[in-house]
Amino acid sequence: MEKIGENSSQVIITAAAKGEEKHFGTAPVDAISTIIPEMIDSTSSSQTKICKYAKGRWVADSRRPLYSGFGCKQWLSGMWACRLTQREDFSYEGYRWQPENCEMPEFERLTFLERMQDKTIAFIGDSLGRQQFQSLMCMASGGEESPEVENVGKKYGLVKARGAIRPDGWAYRFPKTNTTILYYWSASLSDLVPLNISDRTTDVAMHLDRPPAFMRQFLNQFDVLVLNTGHHWNRGKLNANRWVMHVDGKPNEDNKLAEIRNAKNFTIYSIVRWLDSQLPSHPHLKVFFRTISPRHFVNGDWNTGGTCDNTIPLSGGSEVVQDESSDPVIEGAVNGTRVKILDITAISQLRDEGHMSHYSIRGTPGGNDCLHWCLPGIPDTWNELLIAQI
């Protein structure tokens, strides 16, 4: 089974973990101390009593998928709608996740919308977060054209800027129940601030100790918040985006923190601590941090000829028996806080046949996408796990 690079990340522990708060709950750079692996492995006694939805097995289910890949064109990006590509095998659609000792009721969209009446569900993260958002839109609409659903992106500033390919996110409201589902793109979960707003090629301050401004501005309007990050934390992405690490309002000068793995972990712990500090004043809000979605490139990576050609479901096994998360960084960050883990790594690791692979809507040969998932597909299960825990 492929080892997920992000899962082996070490964790920087700062003085903020001992109660010192500064700049959204993060300790200054000089407070960074030694790496403490034990923090990742520890779990509180209260956590052990909670149902572990990530422990269980995949089972065949003739009632799947939950919606039509043909009918949900209104919400699905064409590049992820595998029913619209040249792919001919769709057996990956016919499975559901069965937790070992948990009741997970079947998803029913009207029941879901009624439960979410007058509520807002927000996804903030990278393109995998966008996939989960699109999945939930398809699930909530039944995968059908829904002209009654209102675009309320303007309310959240989610409008396409001049010269932009797309807006920074989307927000839609189901008027019958006044349920809003939105997505905001924040691949790093850091606050990104251009250093010179008049220069389109300017460097961008990447504040590792600040949540995105969008989150700070609209947190009081959310009832459910789902975060994710991970796959953009590499030197190539940072350089391409001209992101320059900042901490305590200044360019980072700590070489240890400058290492990508440490910067990512520092940011994850920072945002979890900040959210935990905010939750007492937002008693209606439930926050989930989704664990890393696994990649399945073999014989190379995305840019070196890596592929994921398997089409046989569960060829590597169907069951998750471990108690601990396969993403120890997220598990360690939320441990002892009010932020909950949405643990999808191990269950998704078993589903390598569900990726986009080499199929495209144009039917032309190209590289393999062994990171993103076909929809309908695995992200639907992520949402079922989310809904079961709301």
CSV table of C-alpha atoms in Angstrom, one decimal:
chain,number,residue,atom,x,y,z
A,1,MET,CA,0.0,0.0,0.0
A,2,GLU,CA,1.4,3.4,-1.0
A,3,LYS,CA,2.8,5.5,1.8
A,4,ILE,CA,1.3,9.0,1.9
A,5,GLY,CA,4.0,11.6,2.2
A,6,GLU,CA,2.0,14.1,4.2
A,7,ASN,CA,1.1,11.4,6.8
A,8,SER,CA,4.7,11.1,7.9
A,9,SER,CA,5.0,14.8,8.8
A,10,GLN,CA,6.5,15.7,12.1
A,11,VAL,CA,4.9,18.2,14.4
A,12,ILE,CA,6.3,21.4,15.8
A,13,ILE,CA,5.1,22.1,19.3
A,14,THR,CA,5.1,25.7,20.5
A,15,ALA,CA,4.6,27.5,23.7
A,16,ALA,CA,1.1,28.3,22.6
A,17,ALA,CA,0.2,24.6,23.3
A,18,LYS,CA,0.9,25.4,26.9
A,19,GLY,CA,-1.6,28.3,27.0
A,20,GLU,CA,0.4,31.2,25.6
A,21,GLU,CA,-1.6,32.9,22.8
A,22,LYS,CA,-0.4,35.5,20.3
A,23,HIS,CA,-1.5,36.2,16.8
A,24,PHE,CA,-4.6,34.0,16.5
A,25,GLY,CA,-3.4,31.5,19.1
A,26,THR,CA,0.1,30.8,17.7
A,27,ALA,CA,3.3,31.2,19.6
A,28,PRO,CA,6.1,33.4,18.0
A,29,VAL,CA,8.8,31.7,16.1
A,30,ASP,CA,11.4,31.7,18.8
A,31,ALA,CA,9.0,29.6,21.0
A,32,ILE,CA,9.3,26.6,18.6
A,33,SER,CA,10.9,23.8,20.6
A,34,THR,CA,11.7,20.2,20.0
A,35,ILE,CA,9.6,17.8,18.0
A,36,ILE,CA,7.4,15.6,20.3
A,37,PRO,CA,6.1,12.5,18.4
A,38,GLU,CA,4.2,11.3,21.5
A,39,MET,CA,1.7,14.1,21.0
A,40,ILE,CA,0.7,12.6,17.7
A,41,ASP,CA,0.1,9.1,19.2
A,42,SER,CA,-1.8,10.2,22.2
A,43,THR,CA,-5.6,10.1,22.3
A,44,SER,CA,-7.8,11.3,25.1
A,45,SER,CA,-10.0,8.9,27.1
A,46,SER,CA,-13.1,10.8,25.8
A,47,GLN,CA,-12.1,10.1,22.2
A,48,THR,CA,-11.8,6.4,22.8
A,49,LYS,CA,-15.5,6.3,23.8
A,50,ILE,CA,-16.6,8.0,20.5
A,51,CYS,CA,-17.7,5.8,17.6
A,52,LYS,CA,-14.8,5.5,15.1
A,53,TYR,CA,-16.5,5.8,11.8
A,54,ALA,CA,-13.2,5.2,10.0
A,55,LYS,CA,-13.0,1.6,11.3
A,56,GLY,CA,-15.0,-0.8,9.2
A,57,ARG,CA,-15.3,-2.2,5.6
A,58,TRP,CA,-16.5,-1.5,2.1
A,59,VAL,CA,-19.5,-3.5,1.1
A,60,ALA,CA,-21.3,-3.9,-2.3
A,61,ASP,CA,-24.5,-2.0,-2.5
A,62,SER,CA,-26.8,-2.1,-5.6
A,63,ARG,CA,-28.5,1.1,-4.5
A,64,ARG,CA,-25.4,3.1,-5.3
A,65,PRO,CA,-24.5,5.6,-6.5
A,66,LEU,CA,-26.4,8.3,-4.6
A,67,TYR,CA,-26.9,10.4,-7.7
A,68,SER,CA,-26.4,10.3,-11.4
A,69,GLY,CA,-23.1,11.4,-13.0
A,70,PHE,CA,-25.1,12.3,-16.1
A,71,GLY,CA,-27.8,14.3,-14.3
A,72,CYS,CA,-25.7,16.3,-11.9
A,73,LYS,CA,-24.0,18.5,-14.6
A,74,GLN,CA,-25.3,21.6,-12.8
A,75,TRP,CA,-22.9,21.1,-9.9
A,76,LEU,CA,-20.1,18.8,-11.2
A,77,SER,CA,-17.0,20.0,-12.9
A,78,GLY,CA,-16.8,18.2,-16.2
A,79,MET,CA,-13.3,17.1,-15.5
A,80,TRP,CA,-14.5,15.1,-12.5
A,81,ALA,CA,-17.7,13.7,-14.0
A,82,CYS,CA,-16.3,10.3,-15.1
A,83,ARG,CA,-19.7,9.3,-16.7
A,84,LEU,CA,-19.0,12.0,-19.2
A,85,THR,CA,-15.5,10.8,-20.1
A,86,GLN,CA,-14.3,7.8,-22.1
A,87,ARG,CA,-14.2,5.6,-19.0
A,88,GLU,CA,-16.2,2.4,-19.5
A,89,ASP,CA,-16.0,0.7,-16.1
A,90,PHE,CA,-18.0,2.2,-13.3
A,91,SER,CA,-17.9,-0.6,-10.7
A,92,TYR,CA,-16.3,1.8,-8.3
A,93,GLU,CA,-19.7,3.4,-7.9
A,94,GLY,CA,-21.3,0.4,-6.3
A,95,TYR,CA,-20.0,0.4,-2.8
A,96,ARG,CA,-20.8,1.9,0.6
A,97,TRP,CA,-18.8,2.2,3.8
A,98,GLN,CA,-20.0,0.2,6.7
A,99,PRO,CA,-18.5,1.3,10.1
A,100,GLU,CA,-17.7,-1.6,12.4
A,101,ASN,CA,-19.6,-0.6,15.5
A,102,CYS,CA,-21.5,2.6,14.4
A,103,GLU,CA,-25.0,3.2,13.1
A,104,MET,CA,-24.7,5.2,9.9
A,105,PRO,CA,-28.2,5.8,8.5
A,106,GLU,CA,-28.7,5.8,4.7
A,107,PHE,CA,-28.5,9.3,3.2
A,108,GLU,CA,-31.8,10.8,2.3
A,109,ARG,CA,-31.6,14.2,0.8
A,110,LEU,CA,-34.9,15.6,2.1
A,111,THR,CA,-34.2,14.4,5.6
A,112,PHE,CA,-30.7,16.0,5.3
A,113,LEU,CA,-32.1,19.4,4.2
A,114,GLU,CA,-34.7,19.4,6.9
A,115,ARG,CA,-32.0,18.7,9.5
A,116,MET,CA,-30.0,21.6,8.0
A,117,GLN,CA,-32.9,24.0,7.9
A,118,ASP,CA,-31.7,27.6,8.4
A,119,LYS,CA,-28.1,26.4,8.5
A,120,THR,CA,-24.9,27.0,6.5
A,121,ILE,CA,-22.3,24.3,5.7
A,122,ALA,CA,-18.9,25.6,4.6
A,123,PHE,CA,-16.0,23.8,3.0
A,124,ILE,CA,-12.7,25.6,3.1
A,125,GLY,CA,-9.7,24.0,1.5
A,126,ASP,CA,-8.1,22.9,-1.7
A,127,SER,CA,-9.5,21.2,-4.8
A,128,LEU,CA,-10.2,18.0,-2.8
A,129,GLY,CA,-12.4,20.2,-0.6
A,130,ARG,CA,-14.0,21.5,-3.8
A,131,GLN,CA,-14.8,17.9,-4.8
A,132,GLN,CA,-16.4,17.3,-1.4
A,133,PHE,CA,-18.5,20.4,-1.9
A,134,GLN,CA,-19.6,19.4,-5.4
A,135,SER,CA,-20.4,15.9,-4.1
A,136,LEU,CA,-22.7,17.4,-1.3
A,137,MET,CA,-24.4,19.7,-3.8
A,138,CYS,CA,-25.2,16.6,-6.0
A,139,MET,CA,-26.4,14.6,-3.0
A,140,ALA,CA,-28.6,17.4,-1.7
A,141,SER,CA,-30.2,18.1,-5.1
A,142,GLY,CA,-30.6,14.4,-5.9
A,143,GLY,CA,-28.3,14.9,-8.8
A,144,GLU,CA,-30.9,16.7,-10.8
A,145,GLU,CA,-31.2,20.1,-12.4
A,146,SER,CA,-32.4,22.4,-9.6
A,147,PRO,CA,-33.3,25.8,-10.9
A,148,GLU,CA,-34.8,26.8,-7.6
A,149,VAL,CA,-31.4,26.7,-5.9
A,150,GLU,CA,-30.1,30.2,-5.6
A,151,ASN,CA,-26.6,31.4,-6.2
A,152,VAL,CA,-25.7,33.5,-3.1
A,153,GLY,CA,-22.0,33.8,-3.7
A,154,LYS,CA,-22.2,37.6,-3.8
A,155,LYS,CA,-23.2,37.6,-0.1
A,156,TYR,CA,-19.8,36.1,0.7
A,157,GLY,CA,-17.8,38.0,-1.8
A,158,LEU,CA,-17.5,34.9,-4.0
A,159,VAL,CA,-17.6,36.6,-7.4
A,160,LYS,CA,-15.3,36.2,-10.3
A,161,ALA,CA,-12.7,39.0,-10.3
A,162,ARG,CA,-11.6,40.7,-13.5
A,163,GLY,CA,-9.1,38.5,-15.3
A,164,ALA,CA,-9.7,35.5,-13.0
A,165,ILE,CA,-10.4,32.0,-14.4
A,166,ARG,CA,-13.0,31.4,-11.6
A,167,PRO,CA,-14.2,32.9,-8.4
A,168,ASP,CA,-12.6,32.1,-5.1
A,169,GLY,CA,-15.5,29.9,-4.3
A,170,TRP,CA,-19.2,29.2,-4.6
A,171,ALA,CA,-22.3,29.4,-2.4
A,172,TYR,CA,-25.8,28.1,-3.0
A,173,ARG,CA,-29.0,28.2,-1.0
A,174,PHE,CA,-31.8,25.7,-1.0
A,175,PRO,CA,-34.8,28.1,-0.5
A,176,LYS,CA,-37.3,25.6,0.8
A,177,THR,CA,-35.2,24.9,3.9
A,178,ASN,CA,-33.0,28.0,3.8
A,179,THR,CA,-29.9,25.7,3.7
A,180,THR,CA,-26.7,27.1,2.3
A,181,ILE,CA,-23.7,25.0,1.1
A,182,LEU,CA,-20.5,26.9,0.2
A,183,TYR,CA,-16.9,26.4,-0.7
A,184,TYR,CA,-14.0,28.7,-0.4
A,185,TRP,CA,-10.6,28.0,-2.0
A,186,SER,CA,-7.8,28.1,0.6
A,187,ALA,CA,-5.2,25.5,-0.3
A,188,SER,CA,-2.9,26.2,2.6
A,189,LEU,CA,-5.4,27.5,5.2
A,190,SER,CA,-3.0,30.4,5.7
A,191,ASP,CA,-3.9,34.1,5.3
A,192,LEU,CA,-2.6,35.2,2.0
A,193,VAL,CA,-1.9,38.9,1.6
A,194,PRO,CA,-0.3,40.5,-1.6
A,195,LEU,CA,2.7,42.6,-0.6
A,196,ASN,CA,1.9,45.1,-3.4
A,197,ILE,CA,-1.7,45.1,-4.5
A,198,SER,CA,-0.9,47.3,-7.6
A,199,ASP,CA,1.6,44.7,-8.9
A,200,ARG,CA,0.0,41.5,-10.4
A,201,THR,CA,3.4,39.7,-10.1
A,202,THR,CA,4.0,40.6,-6.5
A,203,ASP,CA,5.0,38.2,-3.8
A,204,VAL,CA,2.3,37.1,-1.4
A,205,ALA,CA,2.7,37.0,2.3
A,206,MET,CA,1.7,33.6,3.5
A,207,HIS,CA,0.8,34.1,7.2
A,208,LEU,CA,1.2,30.7,8.8
A,209,ASP,CA,-0.2,31.9,12.1
A,210,ARG,CA,-3.4,33.5,10.7
A,211,PRO,CA,-6.6,31.8,9.5
A,212,PRO,CA,-7.8,33.0,6.1
A,213,ALA,CA,-9.5,36.4,6.2
A,214,PHE,CA,-12.6,34.8,4.7
A,215,MET,CA,-12.9,32.4,7.6
A,216,ARG,CA,-12.4,35.1,10.2
A,217,GLN,CA,-15.0,37.3,8.5
A,218,PHE,CA,-17.8,34.7,8.1
A,219,LEU,CA,-17.2,32.3,10.9
A,220,ASN,CA,-20.2,33.5,12.8
A,221,GLN,CA,-22.4,32.6,9.9
A,222,PHE,CA,-21.4,29.0,9.7
A,223,ASP,CA,-23.1,26.1,11.4
A,224,VAL,CA,-20.8,23.4,10.0
A,225,LEU,CA,-17.2,24.0,8.9
A,226,VAL,CA,-15.1,21.4,7.1
A,227,LEU,CA,-11.4,22.1,6.6
A,228,ASN,CA,-8.7,20.4,4.6
A,229,THR,CA,-5.2,21.0,3.4
A,230,GLY,CA,-2.1,19.1,2.4
A,231,HIS,CA,-1.4,18.6,-1.2
A,232,HIS,CA,-0.3,22.2,-2.0
A,233,TRP,CA,2.4,22.0,0.6
A,234,ASN,CA,5.5,21.6,-1.6
A,235,ARG,CA,8.2,23.9,-2.7
A,236,GLY,CA,7.0,24.0,-6.3
A,237,LYS,CA,3.5,25.2,-5.4
A,238,LEU,CA,4.9,27.9,-3.0
A,239,ASN,CA,7.3,29.2,-5.6
A,240,ALA,CA,4.7,29.1,-8.4
A,241,ASN,CA,2.2,31.1,-6.3
A,242,ARG,CA,5.0,33.4,-5.0
A,243,TRP,CA,4.0,32.6,-1.4
A,244,VAL,CA,6.5,33.9,1.1
A,245,MET,CA,6.2,32.5,4.7
A,246,HIS,CA,5.4,35.0,7.4
A,247,VAL,CA,5.0,34.5,11.1
A,248,ASP,CA,4.2,37.1,13.7
A,249,GLY,CA,3.5,39.6,10.9
A,250,LYS,CA,7.1,39.4,9.6
A,251,PRO,CA,8.9,37.2,7.0
A,252,ASN,CA,9.9,34.0,8.6
A,253,GLU,CA,13.6,33.7,9.5
A,254,ASP,CA,13.5,30.4,11.2
A,255,ASN,CA,15.2,27.8,9.0
A,256,LYS,CA,13.5,24.9,10.9
A,257,LEU,CA,10.0,26.4,10.3
A,258,ALA,CA,10.9,27.1,6.7
A,259,GLU,CA,10.9,23.3,6.0
A,260,ILE,CA,7.7,22.6,4.2
A,261,ARG,CA,6.6,19.8,6.4
A,262,ASN,CA,7.2,21.8,9.6
A,263,ALA,CA,5.4,24.9,8.1
A,264,LYS,CA,2.4,22.8,7.2
A,265,ASN,CA,2.1,21.2,10.6
A,266,PHE,CA,2.7,24.6,12.3
A,267,THR,CA,-0.2,26.0,10.3
A,268,ILE,CA,-2.5,23.1,11.0
A,269,TYR,CA,-1.9,23.3,14.8
A,270,SER,CA,-2.3,27.1,14.6
A,271,ILE,CA,-5.7,27.1,12.9
A,272,VAL,CA,-7.0,24.3,15.1
A,273,ARG,CA,-6.0,26.2,18.3
A,274,TRP,CA,-7.6,29.4,16.9
A,275,LEU,CA,-10.9,27.7,16.1
A,276,ASP,CA,-10.9,26.0,19.5
A,277,SER,CA,-10.6,29.4,21.1
A,278,GLN,CA,-13.5,30.7,19.0
A,279,LEU,CA,-15.9,27.8,19.6
A,280,PRO,CA,-17.1,28.8,23.0
A,281,SER,CA,-18.5,32.0,21.5
A,282,HIS,CA,-20.1,30.1,18.6
A,283,PRO,CA,-22.0,27.3,20.4
A,284,HIS,CA,-24.0,26.5,17.3
A,285,LEU,CA,-20.8,25.8,15.2
A,286,LYS,CA,-19.4,22.3,14.6
A,287,VAL,CA,-15.9,22.2,13.1
A,288,PHE,CA,-14.3,19.2,11.3
A,289,PHE,CA,-10.8,18.9,10.0
A,290,ARG,CA,-10.8,16.3,7.2
A,291,THR,CA,-7.7,14.1,7.0
A,292,ILE,CA,-5.5,13.9,3.9
A,293,SER,CA,-7.0,12.3,0.8
A,294,PRO,CA,-4.5,9.7,-0.5
A,295,ARG,CA,-2.7,9.7,-3.8
A,296,HIS,CA,-2.3,6.5,-5.8
A,297,PHE,CA,0.5,7.2,-8.3
A,298,VAL,CA,2.6,4.1,-9.1
A,299,ASN,CA,5.7,3.9,-11.2
A,300,GLY,CA,6.3,7.6,-11.0
A,301,ASP,CA,4.5,10.8,-9.8
A,302,TRP,CA,2.1,13.2,-11.5
A,303,ASN,CA,4.9,14.7,-13.6
A,304,THR,CA,7.1,11.6,-14.1
A,305,GLY,CA,4.7,9.2,-15.7
A,306,GLY,CA,2.9,7.9,-12.7
A,307,THR,CA,-0.3,6.0,-13.3
A,308,CYS,CA,-3.3,4.5,-11.5
A,309,ASP,CA,-4.8,2.1,-14.1
A,310,ASN,CA,-6.5,-0.4,-11.7
A,311,THR,CA,-10.2,-0.8,-12.3
A,312,ILE,CA,-10.9,-3.7,-9.9
A,313,PRO,CA,-12.5,-2.4,-6.7
A,314,LEU,CA,-10.9,-3.4,-3.4
A,315,SER,CA,-8.0,-5.3,-5.0
A,316,GLY,CA,-5.9,-4.3,-2.0
A,317,GLY,CA,-8.4,-5.2,0.7
A,318,SER,CA,-11.8,-3.9,1.9
A,319,GLU,CA,-11.3,-3.4,5.6
A,320,VAL,CA,-9.8,-0.9,8.0
A,321,VAL,CA,-9.0,-2.4,11.4
A,322,GLN,CA,-6.7,0.2,12.9
A,323,ASP,CA,-8.0,2.4,15.7
A,324,GLU,CA,-5.6,5.3,15.0
A,325,SER,CA,-5.9,7.7,12.1
A,326,SER,CA,-3.7,7.3,9.0
A,327,ASP,CA,-3.1,11.1,9.3
A,328,PRO,CA,-1.4,11.5,12.6
A,329,VAL,CA,-0.8,15.2,12.1
A,330,ILE,CA,-4.5,16.0,12.0
A,331,GLU,CA,-5.3,13.5,14.7
A,332,GLY,CA,-2.7,15.1,16.9
A,333,ALA,CA,-3.8,18.7,16.2
A,334,VAL,CA,-7.4,18.1,17.1
A,335,ASN,CA,-6.7,16.0,20.1
A,336,GLY,CA,-8.0,17.6,23.3
A,337,THR,CA,-9.8,20.4,21.3
A,338,ARG,CA,-13.4,21.0,20.3
A,339,VAL,CA,-12.5,20.5,16.7
A,340,LYS,CA,-13.5,17.1,15.4
A,341,ILE,CA,-11.6,14.8,13.0
A,342,LEU,CA,-13.2,13.7,9.7
A,343,ASP,CA,-11.1,10.7,9.2
A,344,ILE,CA,-11.2,9.5,5.6
A,345,THR,CA,-7.6,8.6,4.8
A,346,ALA,CA,-7.5,4.9,5.4
A,347,ILE,CA,-10.9,4.1,3.9
A,348,SER,CA,-10.0,6.1,0.8
A,349,GLN,CA,-6.6,4.4,0.6
A,350,LEU,CA,-8.4,1.2,-0.3
A,351,ARG,CA,-10.1,2.7,-3.3
A,352,ASP,CA,-7.4,3.4,-5.9
A,353,GLU,CA,-9.7,2.4,-8.7
A,354,GLY,CA,-11.9,5.5,-8.1
A,355,HIS,CA,-9.5,8.2,-9.3
A,356,MET,CA,-9.8,10.1,-12.6
A,357,SER,CA,-6.8,8.2,-13.9
A,358,HIS,CA,-6.1,8.8,-17.6
A,359,TYR,CA,-9.7,9.5,-18.6
A,360,SER,CA,-10.7,12.9,-19.7
A,361,ILE,CA,-13.8,14.5,-21.0
A,362,ARG,CA,-12.1,15.2,-24.3
A,363,GLY,CA,-11.0,11.6,-24.7
A,364,THR,CA,-7.5,12.6,-25.6
A,365,PRO,CA,-4.4,11.0,-24.0
A,366,GLY,CA,-2.6,12.8,-21.3
A,367,GLY,CA,-1.2,12.5,-17.8
A,368,ASN,CA,-2.8,10.5,-15.1
A,369,ASP,CA,-4.8,12.2,-12.3
A,370,CYS,CA,-4.3,9.8,-9.3
A,371,LEU,CA,-5.2,12.5,-6.8
A,372,HIS,CA,-8.7,13.6,-7.6
A,373,TRP,CA,-11.7,11.3,-7.6
A,374,CYS,CA,-14.4,10.4,-10.1
A,375,LEU,CA,-17.8,11.8,-9.1
A,376,PRO,CA,-20.1,10.1,-8.1
A,377,GLY,CA,-17.5,8.4,-6.0
A,378,ILE,CA,-15.4,8.3,-2.9
A,379,PRO,CA,-16.1,11.9,-1.7
A,380,ASP,CA,-19.8,11.0,-1.4
A,381,THR,CA,-18.7,8.6,1.4
A,382,TRP,CA,-16.8,11.5,3.1
A,383,ASN,CA,-20.0,13.4,3.2
A,384,GLU,CA,-21.9,10.5,4.6
A,385,LEU,CA,-19.4,10.3,7.4
A,386,LEU,CA,-19.7,14.0,7.9
A,387,ILE,CA,-23.5,13.9,8.1
A,388,ALA,CA,-23.4,11.0,10.5
A,389,GLN,CA,-21.3,13.1,12.9
A,390,ILE,CA,-23.1,16.5,12.6
